[in-house]
PDB file of C-alpha atoms in Angstrom:
ATOM      1  CA  MET A   8     -39.779 -17.300  -2.926  1.00 83.00           C
ATOM      2  CA  GLY A   9     -36.733 -17.397  -0.679  1.00 83.00           C
ATOM      3  CA  GLY A  10     -34.752 -20.054   1.285  1.00 84.00           C
ATOM      4  CA  SER A  11     -31.317 -21.252   2.136  1.00 84.00           C
ATOM      5  CA  TYR A  12     -28.520 -21.884  -0.273  1.00 87.00           C
ATOM      6  CA  TYR A  13     -28.716 -25.496  -1.566  1.00 86.00           C
ATOM      7  CA  THR A  14     -25.246 -26.635  -0.186  1.00 88.00           C
ATOM      8  CA  HIS A  15     -25.276 -24.578   3.114  1.00 85.00           C
ATOM      9  CA  ASN A  16     -25.437 -26.694   6.311  1.00 83.00           C
ATOM     10  CA  GLY A  17     -27.143 -24.154   8.346  1.00 77.00           C
ATOM     11  CA  GLY A  18     -29.810 -21.567   7.871  1.00 73.00           C
ATOM     12  CA  GLY A  19     -33.616 -22.360   7.539  1.00 76.00           C
ATOM     13  CA  SER A  20     -34.937 -25.469   5.994  1.00 84.00           C
ATOM     14  CA  ASN A  21     -38.379 -23.959   5.042  1.00 81.00           C
ATOM     15  CA  HIS A  22     -39.163 -21.908   1.978  1.00 81.00           C
ATOM     16  CA  LEU A  23     -40.457 -18.394   2.585  1.00 76.00           C
ATOM     17  CA  CYS A  24     -42.872 -16.195   0.554  1.00 77.00           C
ATOM     18  CA  MET A  25     -40.825 -13.029   0.258  1.00 77.00           C
ATOM     19  CA  PRO A  26     -42.590  -9.685  -0.247  1.00 73.00           C
ATOM     20  CA  LEU A  27     -41.914  -7.402  -3.102  1.00 78.00           C
ATOM     21  CA  ASP A  28     -41.710  -4.460  -0.871  1.00 77.00           C
ATOM     22  CA  PRO A  29     -39.537  -5.285   2.257  1.00 76.00           C
ATOM     23  CA  ILE A  30     -39.490  -2.873   5.167  1.00 76.00           C
ATOM     24  CA  TYR A  31     -36.175  -2.507   7.052  1.00 74.00           C
ATOM     25  CA  ASN A  32     -35.499  -1.195  10.556  1.00 77.00           C
ATOM     26  CA  LYS A  33     -31.874  -0.908  11.701  1.00 81.00           C
ATOM     27  CA  THR A  34     -29.319  -2.550   9.575  1.00 77.00           C
ATOM     28  CA  VAL A  35     -25.490  -3.183   9.614  1.00 80.00           C
ATOM     29  CA  ASN A  36     -23.544  -2.474   6.445  1.00 86.00           C
ATOM     30  CA  GLY A  37     -22.205  -5.510   4.498  1.00 81.00           C
ATOM     31  CA  ASN A  38     -22.762  -9.231   5.033  1.00 79.00           C
ATOM     32  CA  GLN A  39     -22.051 -10.577   8.478  1.00 80.00           C
ATOM     33  CA  GLY A  40     -21.743 -14.218   7.425  1.00 75.00           C
ATOM     34  CA  TYR A  41     -24.447 -15.609   9.832  1.00 73.00           C
ATOM     35  CA  SER A  42     -27.406 -16.499   7.845  1.00 70.00           C
ATOM     36  CA  TYR A  43     -28.818 -15.651   4.434  1.00 78.00           C
ATOM     37  CA  VAL A  44     -31.991 -15.947   2.307  1.00 76.00           C
ATOM     38  CA  TYR A  45     -31.504 -16.651  -1.298  1.00 85.00           C
ATOM     39  CA  GLY A  46     -33.955 -16.695  -4.145  1.00 84.00           C
ATOM     40  CA  ILE A  47     -35.345 -20.215  -5.190  1.00 87.00           C
ATOM     41  CA  GLU A  48     -35.310 -21.409  -8.804  1.00 91.00           C
ATOM     42  CA  TYR A  49     -36.918 -24.388 -10.417  1.00 89.00           C
ATOM     43  CA  GLU A  50     -34.687 -27.262 -11.473  1.00 89.00           C
ATOM     44  CA  MET A  51     -36.965 -29.075 -13.927  1.00 85.00           C
ATOM     45  CA  ASN A  52     -35.038 -30.199 -16.952  1.00 83.00           C
ATOM     46  CA  ALA A  53     -35.864 -33.882 -16.552  1.00 85.00           C
ATOM     47  CA  HIS A  54     -39.533 -33.027 -15.582  1.00 87.00           C
ATOM     48  CA  ALA A  55     -40.325 -30.201 -17.962  1.00 85.00           C
ATOM     49  CA  SER A  56     -43.025 -32.275 -19.709  1.00 88.00           C
ATOM     50  CA  LEU A  57     -45.013 -32.418 -16.461  1.00 90.00           C
ATOM     51  CA  PHE A  58     -45.777 -28.728 -16.677  1.00 86.00           C
ATOM     52  CA  PRO A  59     -47.433 -26.423 -19.337  1.00 85.00           C
ATOM     53  CA  LYS A  60     -44.391 -24.538 -19.938  1.00 84.00           C
ATOM     54  CA  ASN A  61     -40.557 -25.234 -19.183  1.00 86.00           C
ATOM     55  CA  LEU A  62     -39.591 -23.215 -16.172  1.00 86.00           C
ATOM     56  CA  HIS A  63     -36.116 -24.736 -15.682  1.00 89.00           C
ATOM     57  CA  ASP A  64     -33.811 -22.207 -14.030  1.00 89.00           C
ATOM     58  CA  HIS A  65     -36.609 -19.581 -13.734  1.00 89.00           C
ATOM     59  CA  GLU A  66     -37.112 -18.098 -10.189  1.00 88.00           C
ATOM     60  CA  ALA A  67     -40.130 -19.412  -8.272  1.00 87.00           C
ATOM     61  CA  VAL A  68     -42.950 -17.314  -6.909  1.00 85.00           C
ATOM     62  CA  CYS A  69     -45.202 -17.926  -3.948  1.00 80.00           C
ATOM     63  CA  ALA A  70     -48.981 -18.242  -3.681  1.00 72.00           C
ATOM     64  CA  VAL A  71     -50.701 -17.598  -0.356  1.00 70.00           C
ATOM     65  CA  CYS A  72     -54.119 -19.344   0.175  1.00 69.00           C
ATOM     66  CA  PHE A  73     -56.768 -17.148   1.770  1.00 69.00           C
ATOM     67  CA  ALA A  74     -60.118 -18.880   2.306  1.00 70.00           C
ATOM     68  CA  GLU A  75     -62.186 -16.489   4.569  1.00 75.00           C
ATOM     69  CA  SER A  76     -64.765 -18.925   5.605  1.00 79.00           C
ATOM     70  CA  ARG A  77     -62.466 -21.976   5.784  1.00 78.00           C
ATOM     71  CA  GLY A  78     -60.165 -21.974   8.820  1.00 82.00           C
ATOM     72  CA  SER A  79     -58.269 -25.296   8.199  1.00 87.00           C
ATOM     73  CA  GLN A  80     -55.632 -25.924   5.451  1.00 88.00           C
ATOM     74  CA  VAL A  81     -53.730 -29.022   4.636  1.00 89.00           C
ATOM     75  CA  MET A  82     -51.247 -30.024   1.909  1.00 89.00           C
ATOM     76  CA  ILE A  83     -51.784 -33.646   0.950  1.00 93.00           C
ATOM     77  CA  PRO A  84     -48.913 -35.400  -0.728  1.00 91.00           C
ATOM     78  CA  ALA A  85     -49.471 -38.154  -3.375  1.00 92.00           C
ATOM     79  CA  ARG A  86     -52.966 -37.069  -3.923  1.00 93.00           C
ATOM     80  CA  ASN A  87     -54.300 -34.478  -6.484  1.00 95.00           C
ATOM     81  CA  VAL A  88     -57.876 -34.474  -5.003  1.00 94.00           C
ATOM     82  CA  CYS A  89     -59.123 -33.488  -1.542  1.00 95.00           C
ATOM     83  CA  PRO A  90     -61.166 -35.510   0.945  1.00 93.00           C
ATOM     84  CA  LYS A  91     -64.949 -35.326   0.857  1.00 95.00           C
ATOM     85  CA  GLY A  92     -66.126 -31.999   2.414  1.00 94.00           C
ATOM     86  CA  TRP A  93     -62.896 -30.244   1.711  1.00 94.00           C
ATOM     87  CA  THR A  94     -62.245 -27.635  -1.059  1.00 94.00           C
ATOM     88  CA  ARG A  95     -59.227 -28.109  -3.364  1.00 96.00           C
ATOM     89  CA  GLU A  96     -57.407 -24.637  -3.789  1.00 94.00           C
ATOM     90  CA  TYR A  97     -54.925 -26.095  -6.251  1.00 94.00           C
ATOM     91  CA  ASN A  98     -53.127 -29.274  -7.168  1.00 95.00           C
ATOM     92  CA  GLY A  99     -49.753 -30.034  -8.780  1.00 93.00           C
ATOM     93  CA  TYR A 100     -46.515 -31.689  -7.898  1.00 92.00           C
ATOM     94  CA  LEU A 101     -44.666 -32.278  -4.585  1.00 90.00           C
ATOM     95  CA  MET A 102     -41.203 -30.481  -4.729  1.00 90.00           C
ATOM     96  CA  SER A 103     -38.248 -30.092  -2.508  1.00 90.00           C
ATOM     97  CA  ALA A 104     -34.410 -29.990  -2.483  1.00 88.00           C
ATOM     98  CA  HIS A 105     -32.333 -32.458  -4.320  1.00 89.00           C
ATOM     99  CA  ILE A 106     -31.353 -35.569  -2.272  1.00 85.00           C
ATOM    100  CA  SER A 107     -27.679 -34.658  -2.399  1.00 86.00           C
ATOM    101  CA  HIS A 108     -28.270 -31.097  -1.225  1.00 87.00           C
ATOM    102  CA  LYS A 109     -29.336 -29.706   2.145  1.00 84.00           C
ATOM    103  CA  ARG A 110     -32.834 -30.644   3.226  1.00 83.00           C
ATOM    104  CA  SER A 111     -35.860 -28.277   2.619  1.00 85.00           C
ATOM    105  CA  GLN A 112     -39.497 -28.519   3.202  1.00 87.00           C
ATOM    106  CA  PHE A 113     -41.710 -30.440   0.785  1.00 89.00           C
ATOM    107  CA  ILE A 114     -44.047 -27.992  -0.816  1.00 89.00           C
ATOM    108  CA  CYS A 115     -46.885 -28.426  -3.302  1.00 92.00           C
ATOM    109  CA  VAL A 116     -46.168 -26.507  -6.439  1.00 92.00           C
ATOM    110  CA  ASP A 117     -49.225 -25.644  -8.713  1.00 94.00           C
ATOM    111  CA  GLY A 118     -49.468 -27.815 -11.799  1.00 92.00           C
ATOM    112  CA  ALA A 119     -49.285 -24.603 -13.910  1.00 90.00           C
ATOM    113  CA  PRO A 120     -46.506 -22.869 -11.812  1.00 89.00           C
ATOM    114  CA  GLU A 121     -45.488 -19.361 -12.488  1.00 85.00           C
ATOM    115  CA  ALA A 122     -41.993 -17.734 -12.411  1.00 86.00           C
ATOM    116  CA  ARG A 123     -40.852 -14.251 -11.681  1.00 85.00           C
ATOM    117  CA  GLN A 124     -40.835 -12.390 -14.897  1.00 82.00           C
ATOM    118  CA  GLY A 125     -37.594 -12.028 -16.879  1.00 81.00           C
ATOM    119  CA  THR A 126     -35.695 -14.715 -14.915  1.00 82.00           C
ATOM    120  CA  GLN A 127     -33.795 -17.629 -16.196  1.00 81.00           C
ATOM    121  CA  ALA A 128     -30.304 -17.009 -15.141  1.00 86.00           C
ATOM    122  CA  ASN A 129     -29.345 -20.303 -13.555  1.00 87.00           C
ATOM    123  CA  LYS A 130     -28.019 -18.701 -10.327  1.00 89.00           C
ATOM    124  CA  ASN A 131     -28.266 -22.032  -8.423  1.00 86.00           C
ATOM    125  CA  ASP A 132     -29.005 -20.256  -5.085  1.00 86.00           C
ATOM    126  CA  GLY A 133     -31.972 -22.458  -3.632  1.00 84.00           C
ATOM    127  CA  LEU A 134     -33.287 -25.189  -5.899  1.00 90.00           C
ATOM    128  CA  LEU A 135     -36.673 -27.052  -6.201  1.00 89.00           C
ATOM    129  CA  TYR A 136     -36.789 -30.526  -7.726  1.00 91.00           C
ATOM    130  CA  VAL A 137     -39.913 -32.694  -8.380  1.00 91.00           C
ATOM    131  CA  VAL A 138     -40.169 -35.490  -5.719  1.00 90.00           C
ATOM    132  CA  GLU A 139     -40.427 -39.149  -6.767  1.00 90.00           C
ATOM    133  CA  GLY A 140     -41.480 -42.054  -4.592  1.00 91.00           C
ATOM    134  CA  HIS A 141     -38.803 -44.461  -3.281  1.00 88.00           C
ATOM    135  CA  CYS A 142     -39.999 -47.954  -2.224  1.00 82.00           C
ATOM    136  CA  GLY A 143     -38.805 -49.542   0.954  1.00 80.00           C
ATOM    137  CA  ALA A 144     -40.549 -48.422   4.128  1.00 80.00           C
ATOM    138  CA  LEU A 145     -42.791 -46.530   1.679  1.00 80.00           C
ATOM    139  CA  PRO A 146     -44.633 -49.496   0.255  1.00 79.00           C
ATOM    140  CA  CYS A 147     -44.750 -50.511  -3.348  1.00 87.00           C
ATOM    141  CA  LEU A 148     -47.730 -50.961  -4.062  1.00 88.00           C
ATOM    142  CA  PRO A 149     -49.551 -48.665  -3.771  1.00 89.00           C
ATOM    143  CA  TYR A 150     -46.636 -46.434  -4.438  1.00 89.00           C
ATOM    144  CA  ILE A 151     -44.498 -46.831  -7.658  1.00 88.00           C
ATOM    145  CA  GLN A 152     -40.748 -46.618  -7.528  1.00 88.00           C
ATOM    146  CA  GLY A 153     -39.653 -43.377  -9.347  1.00 90.00           C
ATOM    147  CA  ALA A 154     -43.182 -41.954 -10.030  1.00 90.00           C
ATOM    148  CA  GLU A 155     -43.532 -38.313  -9.654  1.00 92.00           C
ATOM    149  CA  LEU A 156     -45.732 -37.474  -6.720  1.00 90.00           C
ATOM    150  CA  THR A 157     -48.733 -35.195  -6.993  1.00 92.00           C
ATOM    151  CA  CYS A 158     -50.149 -33.073  -4.205  1.00 93.00           C
ATOM    152  CA  ALA A 159     -53.263 -30.926  -3.426  1.00 94.00           C
ATOM    153  CA  VAL A 160     -53.738 -27.961  -1.078  1.00 94.00           C
ATOM    154  CA  CYS A 161     -57.199 -28.284   0.537  1.00 93.00           C
ATOM    155  CA  THR A 162     -59.210 -25.985   2.854  1.00 92.00           C
ATOM    156  CA  LYS A 163     -62.231 -26.636   4.969  1.00 91.00           C
TER     157      LYS A 163
END
């Protein structure tokens, strides 16, 4: 998985599924200093108990949903089930950048996430944190202040 550095003001705000076999065309030697893609790692120390294994500081990997007969896909935050008539591809926890870092997309990370093999170097490039609800304009109840939000990816 790739994205912007957690403290950079510019660059992209979305996370990217980076291929393992990039193909280059023309290149210019060295860094030009305009925009970069960094690896993304899990920051889960406080939330390690939510997942089957502790992936803190491991580099995140992507999953791409392909449902040949289902043309619509939606990520539903704060729910771990799909509406009637939809197929759940996976469910887990909502994750994004830290509130004190630069913004990123909210993404749904599988409840049994994977990491790139052999990684746990704490490089702190791009970072993913579990998202909690914060009451205010988001109403308590039904939401709970500080509760970790689930998510589901559904197709139809």
